[in-house]
Amino acid sequence: MDELTREFLIESQEGLDRMERCLTDLESRPEDTALLAEIFRSVHTIKGTTGFLGFKRLEKLAHAGENLLGLLRDGKLTAEQHIITGLLSLLDGLRSILRTVESDGGEGEGNDAALIARLEELQKVEVQKADSRQDKLRQTAATPDEADDASALTSAKVQNPLLMMLAKEKAEAQKSAAIVPAAQSASIATIEAEKTVSMAGTASSSAAESTLRVDVALLNQMMNLVGELVLTRNQVLQATASDPKMTLLSRRLDMVTADLRESVMKARMQPVSNIFSKMPRIVRDISQLLGRKVRLEMDGQETELDKSLLEAIKDPLTHAVRNSLDHGIEPPAIRAAAGKNPEGTLKLRAAQEGSHVLIEVTDDGAGIAADKVRAKAIERGLITAEAAAMLPERELLNLIFLPGFSTAAAITSVSGRGVGMDVVKTNVEKIGGKVEIESRVGKGTTLRLRIPLTLAIIPALIVRSLEQSFAVPQGALSELVHLTAAQAAKDIEWMDDAPLYRLRGQLLPLIFLDRMLTAGKGGRELEGRDIFVAVLDADGRRYGLIIDGLADPEEIVVKPLSAVLKDIGLYSGATVLGNGDLALILDPGAIAARAGVTARAEEDAAAIDADALEAEESHENEFLLVEVAGRRAAVKLGDVLRIEQVPVSRIEYAGLRPVLHFDGQLLPVEDAGGLLAAAHDEMQVIIVVCRDASRQVGVAVSNVLDVAAGSDLFEAGTSAPSAGVTLLKDRVTNIVYLGSVAELPMIDQTTEPWHTAVENA
Amino acid sequence: MSTAPRAILTQSRDAVPEVVEVCSIRIGDGLYGLPISHILEIVGGAKPETVPLAPDFVGGLVHYRGDVLTTVNARKLLGLPPLEGKASDLLVVEGTNGCFGLIVDSVREVLKVSREDFEPNPSTVHERTKGLLAGAYKLKEKLMVMLDPQRIDPLELAKAS
């Protein structure tokens, strides 16, 4: 395929995407001339370019559509629903021809006569009703190449007098230059029109000029190479950590690599609107088909997600939307009878939450009845009646994700073919995401897709077991507990064969990683050494993974495993660590499943009724309770990244400021309690590493006591909330203010000779 | 004749050069060979990372040019005891399902052998190992037993077991 045709295809597809968006908008705003002009322009551009390229079939179809659009744009017709349906089928027709062109290079043999006739029919129906003045105008529309361009310009930017003049001139010029082939002059007109618009200073077209189309394969390759660079950087940092001469260079390498990685990732990011914009059409088509009345609300369309992930969630999201329309939102009559607004609401919301993007599909439909789910699952043989009776309500809802589950009473063309939510779940989990469902009978259902921002690089904690390193994704890790040999012997309790640990009063099932990986049973005897319990949360399944030791947290580059090793089922990949060792990436969900850990029972009915908002709020109010030189203080839990125990000798001083150096990064340490000054070299000190805006700071503490929810305190008399203190475990506790930790001098503010040399190179 | 030596037999009937280049490998006391056309690289002193719960024949994972390769331990495959305390060599083999590693005791020189010296698997070879072997070349001093690169692919081994 030649360059020109490829350009044409990309441009036309973009034009049609725009047209689709406009058409669905048009339904709610049929009088909007700007929308009509946009649609007209898309079709017109296609028609114009096909003339050059000799695609007769496309040209004919586009021409028929253009005639109809011309009438609409000039206000001779109103965009009623049947006309929009006709235009949508025109859109589909054009798309299918473009697809054929893309795959075969030709337009194919299809016959569009029926569609063209229908488009003409739509014009005539109105013309019969129309008065003679309109009839005259229809004659003008029959020779659209001259008239339409001029009017396209006038109607598109009527408010712009400059353009008005230009349009008049254009119309004049075209009349005189009748020898020029019609199609050619048409497309020149459009191009010129666009130029004028951009000269007039429209922001959108200047943005288009500064962008560039890049092959996704190239971006993928860049991403791989950056992954390799991150790996090499990690190795360089570890190898040069002890060499002071290299410190500056390796820090620079570290920064450049981090920036480069971020830029490449950004280049792969696309706004969620790319898939959200397909939804109005889908919702419109399906709700008409099923006789529902649905209003679609979309929020957070600017949220960005990696291109490959966006592709991957397109189908699951479409499926979820269909499901909501088919099973969720009831027909208008039933809604009215239930005292609801006959028009249902479907909300699509996207938002970034830390290293994840959250996409929610919420409907205010009938909700999912847990009893029905239970009955259906038993009927389908997906679960035994005894097992179903044991399940808490929250787990029951998750049964709809099992393959072969479908609660729709009748099979419709939309959904209910036995493939359903399991496809959504598997597709989302394939890319490392999670699916959650929440439903209240009569109120509606929310399906939540939690998608990682990127696939390739994830933060992980490296743990040791069986003399080997393993990586645990940070996303699943909630806390770490260190138990000395004596504590382990005392605190690990047993119920039959199951080891348990009391974590702040709640029983936490424990899994010995080494025993699981050697398929060894092992009795109650522990080997009498210190152990760590990594408290993991995989899809609501909480458990403690017992490991022998901890290494540093690292950003790891995920490498896929061969099918043979994937089949083991406990590993989600492998990675090369900074020291060059390989580590297997543990799959917390699979480990829980293998050990038979299920979601917590205490989070059943009560948790379902609790609003998600409340849960978020209470998280806001959680604090890490620490002890600093005999006094209690609190650090906002949301700010805490990790807790490190280091020998005091590792604390160095930049001027008078205590700093901690690891992996080539400097961490300013806040020592309000004077712990460091009072400490001897061999002593261990606990550093709570916190996030303060974009930087990280460490807080030296003597002890970490607990995690607890704080309550606000109010000044007596004024009732004004007091800042800086909270009520924690019935005691007034100071909150550590991270902003007060002074900033480190930045490298860019100093002028090292090598620095400038690198810049000039 | 069984299906095992098919690859080499069919090749010999076609217009393939009479002399083939084979990388000779030492595994235990035996001399084995692998056509160099299937070998991407030879890496000395490889230390594969063990994968708990992996099938027996898997020799672990190695890092190779940005990818993580699954390796096959030739000793385990041939039913030999593990090599204690000595470094092994790694052959990066190009299989039909992508690359994999083959851990052997040591890699020896590349030999040019003549088709005339080739013999298919004799019927008396143990059934279990027969599937992995693709005949042998009669060298002057010793037999060089050919490994079948298709059959020792970890995916194929997993299917067979």
Short mmCIF file of N, CA, C and O in Angstrom, two decimals, chain B residues 51-157:
data_model
loop_
_atom_site.label_atom_id
_atom_site.label_comp_id
_atom_site.label_asym_id
_atom_site.label_seq_id
_atom_site.Cartn_x
_atom_site.Cartn_y
_atom_site.Cartn_z
N VAL B 51 14.16 -23.10 40.08
CA VAL B 51 12.75 -22.74 40.15
C VAL B 51 12.05 -23.80 40.98
O VAL B 51 11.86 -24.92 40.52
N PRO B 52 11.67 -23.45 42.22
CA PRO B 52 10.98 -24.45 43.05
C PRO B 52 9.70 -24.94 42.37
O PRO B 52 9.02 -24.14 41.71
N LEU B 53 9.43 -26.20 42.53
CA LEU B 53 8.23 -26.86 42.00
C LEU B 53 8.23 -27.05 40.49
O LEU B 53 7.24 -27.50 39.92
N ALA B 54 9.32 -26.71 39.81
CA ALA B 54 9.37 -26.88 38.37
C ALA B 54 9.52 -28.37 38.05
O ALA B 54 9.98 -29.14 38.88
N PRO B 55 9.13 -28.79 36.83
CA PRO B 55 9.35 -30.19 36.45
C PRO B 55 10.83 -30.56 36.60
O PRO B 55 11.70 -29.70 36.54
N ASP B 56 11.07 -31.85 36.76
CA ASP B 56 12.41 -32.33 37.07
C ASP B 56 13.48 -31.92 36.06
O ASP B 56 14.60 -31.60 36.41
N PHE B 57 13.11 -31.96 34.79
CA PHE B 57 14.12 -31.73 33.77
C PHE B 57 14.57 -30.27 33.68
O PHE B 57 15.56 -29.95 33.05
N VAL B 58 13.81 -29.35 34.32
CA VAL B 58 14.15 -27.93 34.23
C VAL B 58 15.39 -27.65 35.06
O VAL B 58 15.47 -27.99 36.24
N GLY B 59 16.37 -27.05 34.42
CA GLY B 59 17.63 -26.75 35.11
C GLY B 59 17.63 -25.38 35.74
O GLY B 59 18.63 -24.96 36.31
N GLY B 60 16.56 -24.66 35.64
CA GLY B 60 16.49 -23.33 36.23
C GLY B 60 16.36 -22.25 35.19
O GLY B 60 16.11 -22.53 34.01
N LEU B 61 16.53 -21.01 35.65
CA LEU B 61 16.39 -19.86 34.77
C LEU B 61 17.75 -19.18 34.58
O LEU B 61 18.54 -19.13 35.50
N VAL B 62 18.01 -18.69 33.40
CA VAL B 62 19.20 -17.87 33.19
C VAL B 62 18.80 -16.57 32.48
O VAL B 62 17.80 -16.51 31.78
N HIS B 63 19.62 -15.56 32.73
CA HIS B 63 19.41 -14.27 32.08
C HIS B 63 20.21 -14.27 30.79
O HIS B 63 21.42 -14.48 30.81
N TYR B 64 19.54 -14.09 29.68
CA TYR B 64 20.25 -14.09 28.41
C TYR B 64 19.76 -12.91 27.57
O TYR B 64 18.63 -12.89 27.11
N ARG B 65 20.62 -11.94 27.41
CA ARG B 65 20.34 -10.77 26.58
C ARG B 65 18.96 -10.17 26.84
O ARG B 65 18.15 -9.99 25.92
N GLY B 66 18.70 -9.90 28.08
CA GLY B 66 17.46 -9.21 28.41
C GLY B 66 16.26 -10.13 28.54
O GLY B 66 15.21 -9.71 28.96
N ASP B 67 16.42 -11.38 28.17
CA ASP B 67 15.30 -12.31 28.34
C ASP B 67 15.62 -13.30 29.44
O ASP B 67 16.78 -13.50 29.79
N VAL B 68 14.58 -13.90 29.98
CA VAL B 68 14.78 -14.94 30.97
C VAL B 68 14.52 -16.27 30.28
O VAL B 68 13.43 -16.52 29.78
N LEU B 69 15.57 -17.10 30.21
CA LEU B 69 15.44 -18.37 29.50
C LEU B 69 15.21 -19.51 30.46
O LEU B 69 15.83 -19.58 31.53
N THR B 70 14.33 -20.41 30.07
CA THR B 70 14.16 -21.65 30.81
C THR B 70 15.22 -22.62 30.31
O THR B 70 15.47 -22.70 29.11
N THR B 71 15.88 -23.29 31.22
CA THR B 71 16.92 -24.22 30.77
C THR B 71 16.51 -25.66 31.05
O THR B 71 15.68 -25.94 31.91
N VAL B 72 17.12 -26.55 30.28
CA VAL B 72 16.91 -27.98 30.45
C VAL B 72 18.24 -28.54 30.95
O VAL B 72 19.30 -28.22 30.40
N ASN B 73 18.18 -29.32 32.00
CA ASN B 73 19.39 -29.91 32.52
C ASN B 73 19.63 -31.26 31.83
O ASN B 73 18.87 -32.21 32.00
N ALA B 74 20.70 -31.31 31.06
CA ALA B 74 20.95 -32.51 30.26
C ALA B 74 21.19 -33.74 31.14
O ALA B 74 20.79 -34.85 30.79
N ARG B 75 21.82 -33.54 32.27
CA ARG B 75 22.08 -34.68 33.16
C ARG B 75 20.77 -35.27 33.66
O ARG B 75 20.58 -36.49 33.66
N LYS B 76 19.86 -34.41 34.10
CA LYS B 76 18.56 -34.90 34.59
C LYS B 76 17.83 -35.62 33.46
O LYS B 76 17.21 -36.66 33.68
N LEU B 77 17.98 -35.06 32.27
CA LEU B 77 17.28 -35.62 31.12
C LEU B 77 17.75 -37.04 30.82
O LEU B 77 16.98 -37.93 30.50
N LEU B 78 19.05 -37.24 30.95
CA LEU B 78 19.63 -38.55 30.63
C LEU B 78 19.69 -39.45 31.85
O LEU B 78 20.25 -40.55 31.79
N GLY B 79 19.13 -38.98 32.97
CA GLY B 79 19.08 -39.82 34.15
C GLY B 79 20.41 -39.95 34.87
O GLY B 79 20.69 -40.97 35.51
N LEU B 80 21.26 -38.94 34.76
CA LEU B 80 22.55 -38.97 35.44
C LEU B 80 22.45 -38.20 36.75
O LEU B 80 21.63 -37.31 36.89
N PRO B 81 23.31 -38.54 37.73
CA PRO B 81 23.29 -37.77 38.98
C PRO B 81 23.77 -36.35 38.74
O PRO B 81 24.52 -36.10 37.79
N PRO B 82 23.37 -35.39 39.57
CA PRO B 82 23.78 -34.00 39.34
C PRO B 82 25.29 -33.82 39.48
O PRO B 82 25.96 -34.59 40.18
N LEU B 83 25.80 -32.84 38.79
CA LEU B 83 27.23 -32.56 38.79
C LEU B 83 27.52 -31.69 40.02
O LEU B 83 27.08 -30.56 40.09
N GLU B 84 28.24 -32.22 40.98
CA GLU B 84 28.45 -31.49 42.24
C GLU B 84 29.65 -30.56 42.12
O GLU B 84 30.73 -30.98 41.70
N GLY B 85 29.45 -29.33 42.52
CA GLY B 85 30.57 -28.42 42.74
C GLY B 85 31.30 -27.94 41.51
O GLY B 85 32.24 -27.17 41.62
N LYS B 86 30.92 -28.35 40.34
CA LYS B 86 31.64 -27.88 39.16
C LYS B 86 30.73 -27.00 38.31
O LYS B 86 29.52 -27.22 38.23
N ALA B 87 31.32 -25.98 37.70
CA ALA B 87 30.52 -25.08 36.86
C ALA B 87 30.11 -25.82 35.58
O ALA B 87 30.84 -26.68 35.08
N SER B 88 28.94 -25.46 35.09
CA SER B 88 28.47 -26.09 33.86
C SER B 88 28.51 -25.08 32.73
O SER B 88 28.66 -23.89 32.96
N ASP B 89 28.37 -25.57 31.51
CA ASP B 89 28.26 -24.69 30.36
C ASP B 89 26.81 -24.63 29.93
O ASP B 89 26.03 -25.55 30.16
N LEU B 90 26.47 -23.51 29.28
CA LEU B 90 25.10 -23.32 28.84
C LEU B 90 25.08 -23.13 27.33
O LEU B 90 25.85 -22.33 26.79
N LEU B 91 24.24 -23.91 26.68
CA LEU B 91 24.04 -23.72 25.25
C LEU B 91 22.71 -23.02 25.06
O LEU B 91 21.71 -23.45 25.64
N VAL B 92 22.70 -21.94 24.31
CA VAL B 92 21.42 -21.30 24.00
C VAL B 92 20.93 -21.89 22.68
O VAL B 92 21.58 -21.74 21.65
N VAL B 93 19.84 -22.62 22.75
CA VAL B 93 19.35 -23.37 21.60
C VAL B 93 18.11 -22.70 21.03
O VAL B 93 17.24 -22.25 21.78
N GLU B 94 18.05 -22.64 19.72
CA GLU B 94 16.89 -22.06 19.07
C GLU B 94 15.90 -23.17 18.76
O GLU B 94 16.17 -24.03 17.93
N GLY B 95 14.80 -23.16 19.47
CA GLY B 95 13.79 -24.20 19.26
C GLY B 95 12.64 -23.65 18.44
O GLY B 95 12.64 -22.47 18.06
N THR B 96 11.65 -24.49 18.18
CA THR B 96 10.51 -24.03 17.39
C THR B 96 9.64 -23.06 18.20
O THR B 96 8.95 -22.22 17.64
N ASN B 97 9.66 -23.19 19.54
CA ASN B 97 8.84 -22.31 20.38
C ASN B 97 9.66 -21.18 20.99
O ASN B 97 9.36 -20.71 22.06
N GLY B 98 10.73 -20.81 20.34
CA GLY B 98 11.60 -19.78 20.93
C GLY B 98 12.86 -20.43 21.49
O GLY B 98 13.10 -21.62 21.31
N CYS B 99 13.64 -19.61 22.18
CA CYS B 99 14.93 -20.10 22.66
C CYS B 99 14.79 -20.79 24.00
O CYS B 99 13.90 -20.49 24.79
N PHE B 100 15.70 -21.70 24.27
CA PHE B 100 15.82 -22.27 25.61
C PHE B 100 17.28 -22.59 25.85
O PHE B 100 18.11 -22.56 24.94
N GLY B 101 17.60 -22.85 27.11
CA GLY B 101 18.98 -23.16 27.45
C GLY B 101 19.16 -24.64 27.68
O GLY B 101 18.22 -25.34 28.07
N LEU B 102 20.36 -25.14 27.42
CA LEU B 102 20.67 -26.54 27.71
C LEU B 102 21.92 -26.53 28.58
O LEU B 102 22.96 -26.00 28.18
N ILE B 103 21.79 -27.08 29.78
CA ILE B 103 22.91 -27.10 30.71
C ILE B 103 23.66 -28.42 30.53
O ILE B 103 23.07 -29.49 30.67
N VAL B 104 24.93 -28.32 30.19
CA VAL B 104 25.74 -29.53 29.96
C VAL B 104 27.00 -29.43 30.81
O VAL B 104 27.32 -28.37 31.34
N ASP B 105 27.73 -30.55 30.94
CA ASP B 105 28.95 -30.51 31.76
C ASP B 105 29.96 -29.56 31.14
O ASP B 105 30.48 -28.67 31.79
N SER B 106 30.26 -29.80 29.85
CA SER B 106 31.17 -28.87 29.17
C SER B 106 30.97 -28.96 27.67
O SER B 106 30.56 -30.01 27.15
N VAL B 107 31.22 -27.85 27.03
CA VAL B 107 31.10 -27.81 25.57
C VAL B 107 32.49 -28.03 24.99
O VAL B 107 33.45 -27.40 25.43
N ARG B 108 32.62 -28.94 24.01
CA ARG B 108 33.91 -29.20 23.37
C ARG B 108 33.95 -28.54 21.99
O ARG B 108 33.09 -27.73 21.67
N GLU B 109 34.89 -28.96 21.17
CA GLU B 109 35.08 -28.31 19.88
C GLU B 109 33.94 -28.60 18.89
O GLU B 109 33.16 -29.52 19.10
N VAL B 110 33.89 -27.78 17.88
CA VAL B 110 32.93 -28.01 16.80
C VAL B 110 33.58 -28.97 15.81
O VAL B 110 34.69 -28.73 15.35
N LEU B 111 32.88 -30.05 15.51
CA LEU B 111 33.45 -31.07 14.62
C LEU B 111 32.75 -31.03 13.28
O LEU B 111 31.55 -30.78 13.20
N LYS B 112 33.54 -31.33 12.23
CA LYS B 112 32.91 -31.51 10.92
C LYS B 112 32.78 -33.01 10.72
O LYS B 112 33.78 -33.74 10.74
N VAL B 113 31.56 -33.45 10.59
CA VAL B 113 31.37 -34.90 10.44
C VAL B 113 30.71 -35.18 9.10
O VAL B 113 29.99 -34.35 8.55
N SER B 114 30.99 -36.36 8.60
CA SER B 114 30.49 -36.75 7.30
C SER B 114 29.20 -37.55 7.46
O SER B 114 29.04 -38.33 8.40
N ARG B 115 28.27 -37.34 6.57
CA ARG B 115 26.98 -38.06 6.58
C ARG B 115 27.19 -39.57 6.51
O ARG B 115 26.37 -40.32 7.00
N GLU B 116 28.29 -39.95 5.88
CA GLU B 116 28.54 -41.40 5.72
C GLU B 116 28.70 -42.10 7.06
O GLU B 116 28.44 -43.28 7.18
N ASP B 117 29.13 -41.32 8.07
CA ASP B 117 29.36 -41.94 9.37
C ASP B 117 28.11 -41.99 10.23
O ASP B 117 28.16 -42.39 11.38
N PHE B 118 26.98 -41.52 9.69
CA PHE B 118 25.77 -41.43 10.51
C PHE B 118 25.03 -42.75 10.58
O PHE B 118 24.93 -43.48 9.59
N GLU B 119 24.52 -43.07 11.74
CA GLU B 119 23.64 -44.24 11.91
C GLU B 119 22.43 -43.79 12.70
O GLU B 119 22.56 -43.07 13.69
N PRO B 120 21.23 -44.22 12.31
CA PRO B 120 20.05 -43.90 13.13
C PRO B 120 20.08 -44.65 14.46
O PRO B 120 20.93 -45.52 14.66
N ASN B 121 19.11 -44.30 15.33
CA ASN B 121 19.05 -44.96 16.64
C ASN B 121 18.91 -46.47 16.48
O ASN B 121 18.01 -46.93 15.77
N PRO B 122 19.73 -47.23 17.14
CA PRO B 122 19.50 -48.68 17.14
C PRO B 122 18.28 -49.01 18.00
O PRO B 122 17.93 -48.25 18.90
N SER B 123 17.64 -50.12 17.71
CA SER B 123 16.38 -50.43 18.39
C SER B 123 16.56 -50.77 19.86
O SER B 123 15.60 -50.78 20.61
N THR B 124 17.77 -51.05 20.26
CA THR B 124 17.97 -51.48 21.64
C THR B 124 18.08 -50.33 22.64
O THR B 124 18.09 -50.55 23.84
N VAL B 125 18.14 -49.07 22.13
CA VAL B 125 18.25 -47.94 23.05
C VAL B 125 17.00 -47.85 23.92
O VAL B 125 15.90 -48.12 23.47
N HIS B 126 17.22 -47.48 25.18
CA HIS B 126 16.13 -47.39 26.14
C HIS B 126 15.01 -46.49 25.61
O HIS B 126 15.28 -45.41 25.09
N GLU B 127 13.76 -46.97 25.73
CA GLU B 127 12.61 -46.23 25.20
C GLU B 127 12.59 -44.77 25.67
O GLU B 127 12.24 -43.86 24.92
N ARG B 128 12.93 -44.56 26.94
CA ARG B 128 12.78 -43.24 27.52
C ARG B 128 13.71 -42.23 26.86
O ARG B 128 13.34 -41.09 26.56
N THR B 129 14.95 -42.66 26.65
CA THR B 129 15.92 -41.73 26.08
C THR B 129 15.87 -41.72 24.56
O THR B 129 16.32 -40.77 23.93
N LYS B 130 15.29 -42.78 23.99
CA LYS B 130 15.29 -42.87 22.53
C LYS B 130 14.66 -41.63 21.88
O LYS B 130 15.15 -41.11 20.88
N GLY B 131 13.58 -41.16 22.51
CA GLY B 131 12.87 -40.00 21.97
C GLY B 131 13.72 -38.74 21.92
O GLY B 131 13.45 -37.83 21.15
N LEU B 132 14.75 -38.67 22.75
CA LEU B 132 15.55 -37.46 22.82
C LEU B 132 16.72 -37.50 21.85
O LEU B 132 17.34 -36.49 21.57
N LEU B 133 17.03 -38.70 21.38
CA LEU B 133 18.24 -38.87 20.57
C LEU B 133 17.89 -38.95 19.10
O LEU B 133 16.80 -39.37 18.73
N ALA B 134 18.83 -38.53 18.29
CA ALA B 134 18.59 -38.54 16.84
C ALA B 134 19.75 -39.24 16.15
O ALA B 134 20.46 -38.67 15.34
N GLY B 135 20.01 -40.47 16.53
CA GLY B 135 21.07 -41.22 15.88
C GLY B 135 22.45 -40.86 16.42
O GLY B 135 22.58 -40.17 17.43
N ALA B 136 23.47 -41.33 15.72
CA ALA B 136 24.83 -41.09 16.21
C ALA B 136 25.80 -41.05 15.04
O ALA B 136 25.52 -41.57 13.96
N TYR B 137 26.91 -40.35 15.27
CA TYR B 137 27.99 -40.35 14.28
C TYR B 137 29.11 -41.23 14.81
O TYR B 137 29.48 -41.14 15.99
N LYS B 138 29.63 -42.07 13.93
CA LYS B 138 30.72 -42.96 14.34
C LYS B 138 32.03 -42.21 14.16
O LYS B 138 32.53 -42.10 13.05
N LEU B 139 32.54 -41.63 15.23
CA LEU B 139 33.84 -40.98 15.15
C LEU B 139 34.91 -42.06 15.35
O LEU B 139 34.62 -43.16 15.82
N LYS B 140 36.16 -41.70 15.05
CA LYS B 140 37.23 -42.69 15.13
C LYS B 140 37.32 -43.32 16.50
O LYS B 140 37.31 -44.52 16.68
N GLU B 141 37.38 -42.43 17.53
CA GLU B 141 37.66 -42.97 18.86
C GLU B 141 36.40 -43.33 19.62
O GLU B 141 36.41 -44.15 20.51
N LYS B 142 35.28 -42.71 19.25
CA LYS B 142 34.09 -42.82 20.10
C LYS B 142 32.82 -42.56 19.29
O LYS B 142 32.89 -41.99 18.20
N LEU B 143 31.68 -42.91 19.85
CA LEU B 143 30.41 -42.56 19.23
C LEU B 143 30.00 -41.18 19.70
O LEU B 143 30.15 -40.85 20.87
N MET B 144 29.50 -40.33 18.79
CA MET B 144 28.93 -39.06 19.22
C MET B 144 27.42 -39.15 19.03
O MET B 144 26.93 -39.25 17.90
N VAL B 145 26.71 -39.14 20.16
CA VAL B 145 25.26 -39.33 20.12
C VAL B 145 24.60 -37.98 19.89
O VAL B 145 24.88 -37.02 20.59
N MET B 146 23.73 -37.92 18.89
CA MET B 146 23.10 -36.64 18.55
C MET B 146 21.84 -36.42 19.40
O MET B 146 21.00 -37.30 19.52
N LEU B 147 21.75 -35.21 19.96
CA LEU B 147 20.52 -34.82 20.67
C LEU B 147 19.58 -34.20 19.65
O LEU B 147 20.02 -33.49 18.74
N ASP B 148 18.29 -34.45 19.82
CA ASP B 148 17.31 -33.91 18.89
C ASP B 148 16.81 -32.56 19.43
O ASP B 148 16.09 -32.51 20.42
N PRO B 149 17.22 -31.46 18.80
CA PRO B 149 16.85 -30.14 19.36
C PRO B 149 15.35 -29.93 19.50
O PRO B 149 14.89 -29.21 20.39
N GLN B 150 14.55 -30.57 18.62
CA GLN B 150 13.09 -30.41 18.74
C GLN B 150 12.57 -31.11 19.99
O GLN B 150 11.70 -30.61 20.68
N ARG B 151 13.12 -32.28 20.26
CA ARG B 151 12.58 -33.08 21.36
C ARG B 151 13.03 -32.61 22.73
O ARG B 151 12.37 -32.89 23.72
N ILE B 152 14.16 -31.93 22.82
CA ILE B 152 14.61 -31.51 24.15
C ILE B 152 14.11 -30.11 24.50
O ILE B 152 14.46 -29.55 25.52
N ASP B 153 13.27 -29.56 23.67
CA ASP B 153 12.62 -28.29 23.97
C ASP B 153 11.75 -28.47 25.22
O ASP B 153 10.98 -29.42 25.30
N PRO B 154 11.88 -27.57 26.22
CA PRO B 154 11.13 -27.77 27.46
C PRO B 154 9.62 -27.96 27.27
O PRO B 154 8.99 -28.74 27.97
N LEU B 155 9.05 -27.28 26.27
CA LEU B 155 7.61 -27.43 26.03
C LEU B 155 7.28 -28.85 25.60
O LEU B 155 6.30 -29.44 26.04
N GLU B 156 8.14 -29.38 24.71
CA GLU B 156 7.91 -30.75 24.22
C GLU B 156 8.09 -31.74 25.36
O GLU B 156 7.33 -32.69 25.50
N LEU B 157 9.12 -31.49 26.19
CA LEU B 157 9.37 -32.38 27.32
C LEU B 157 8.19 -32.37 28.28
O LEU B 157 7.81 -33.40 28.82
#
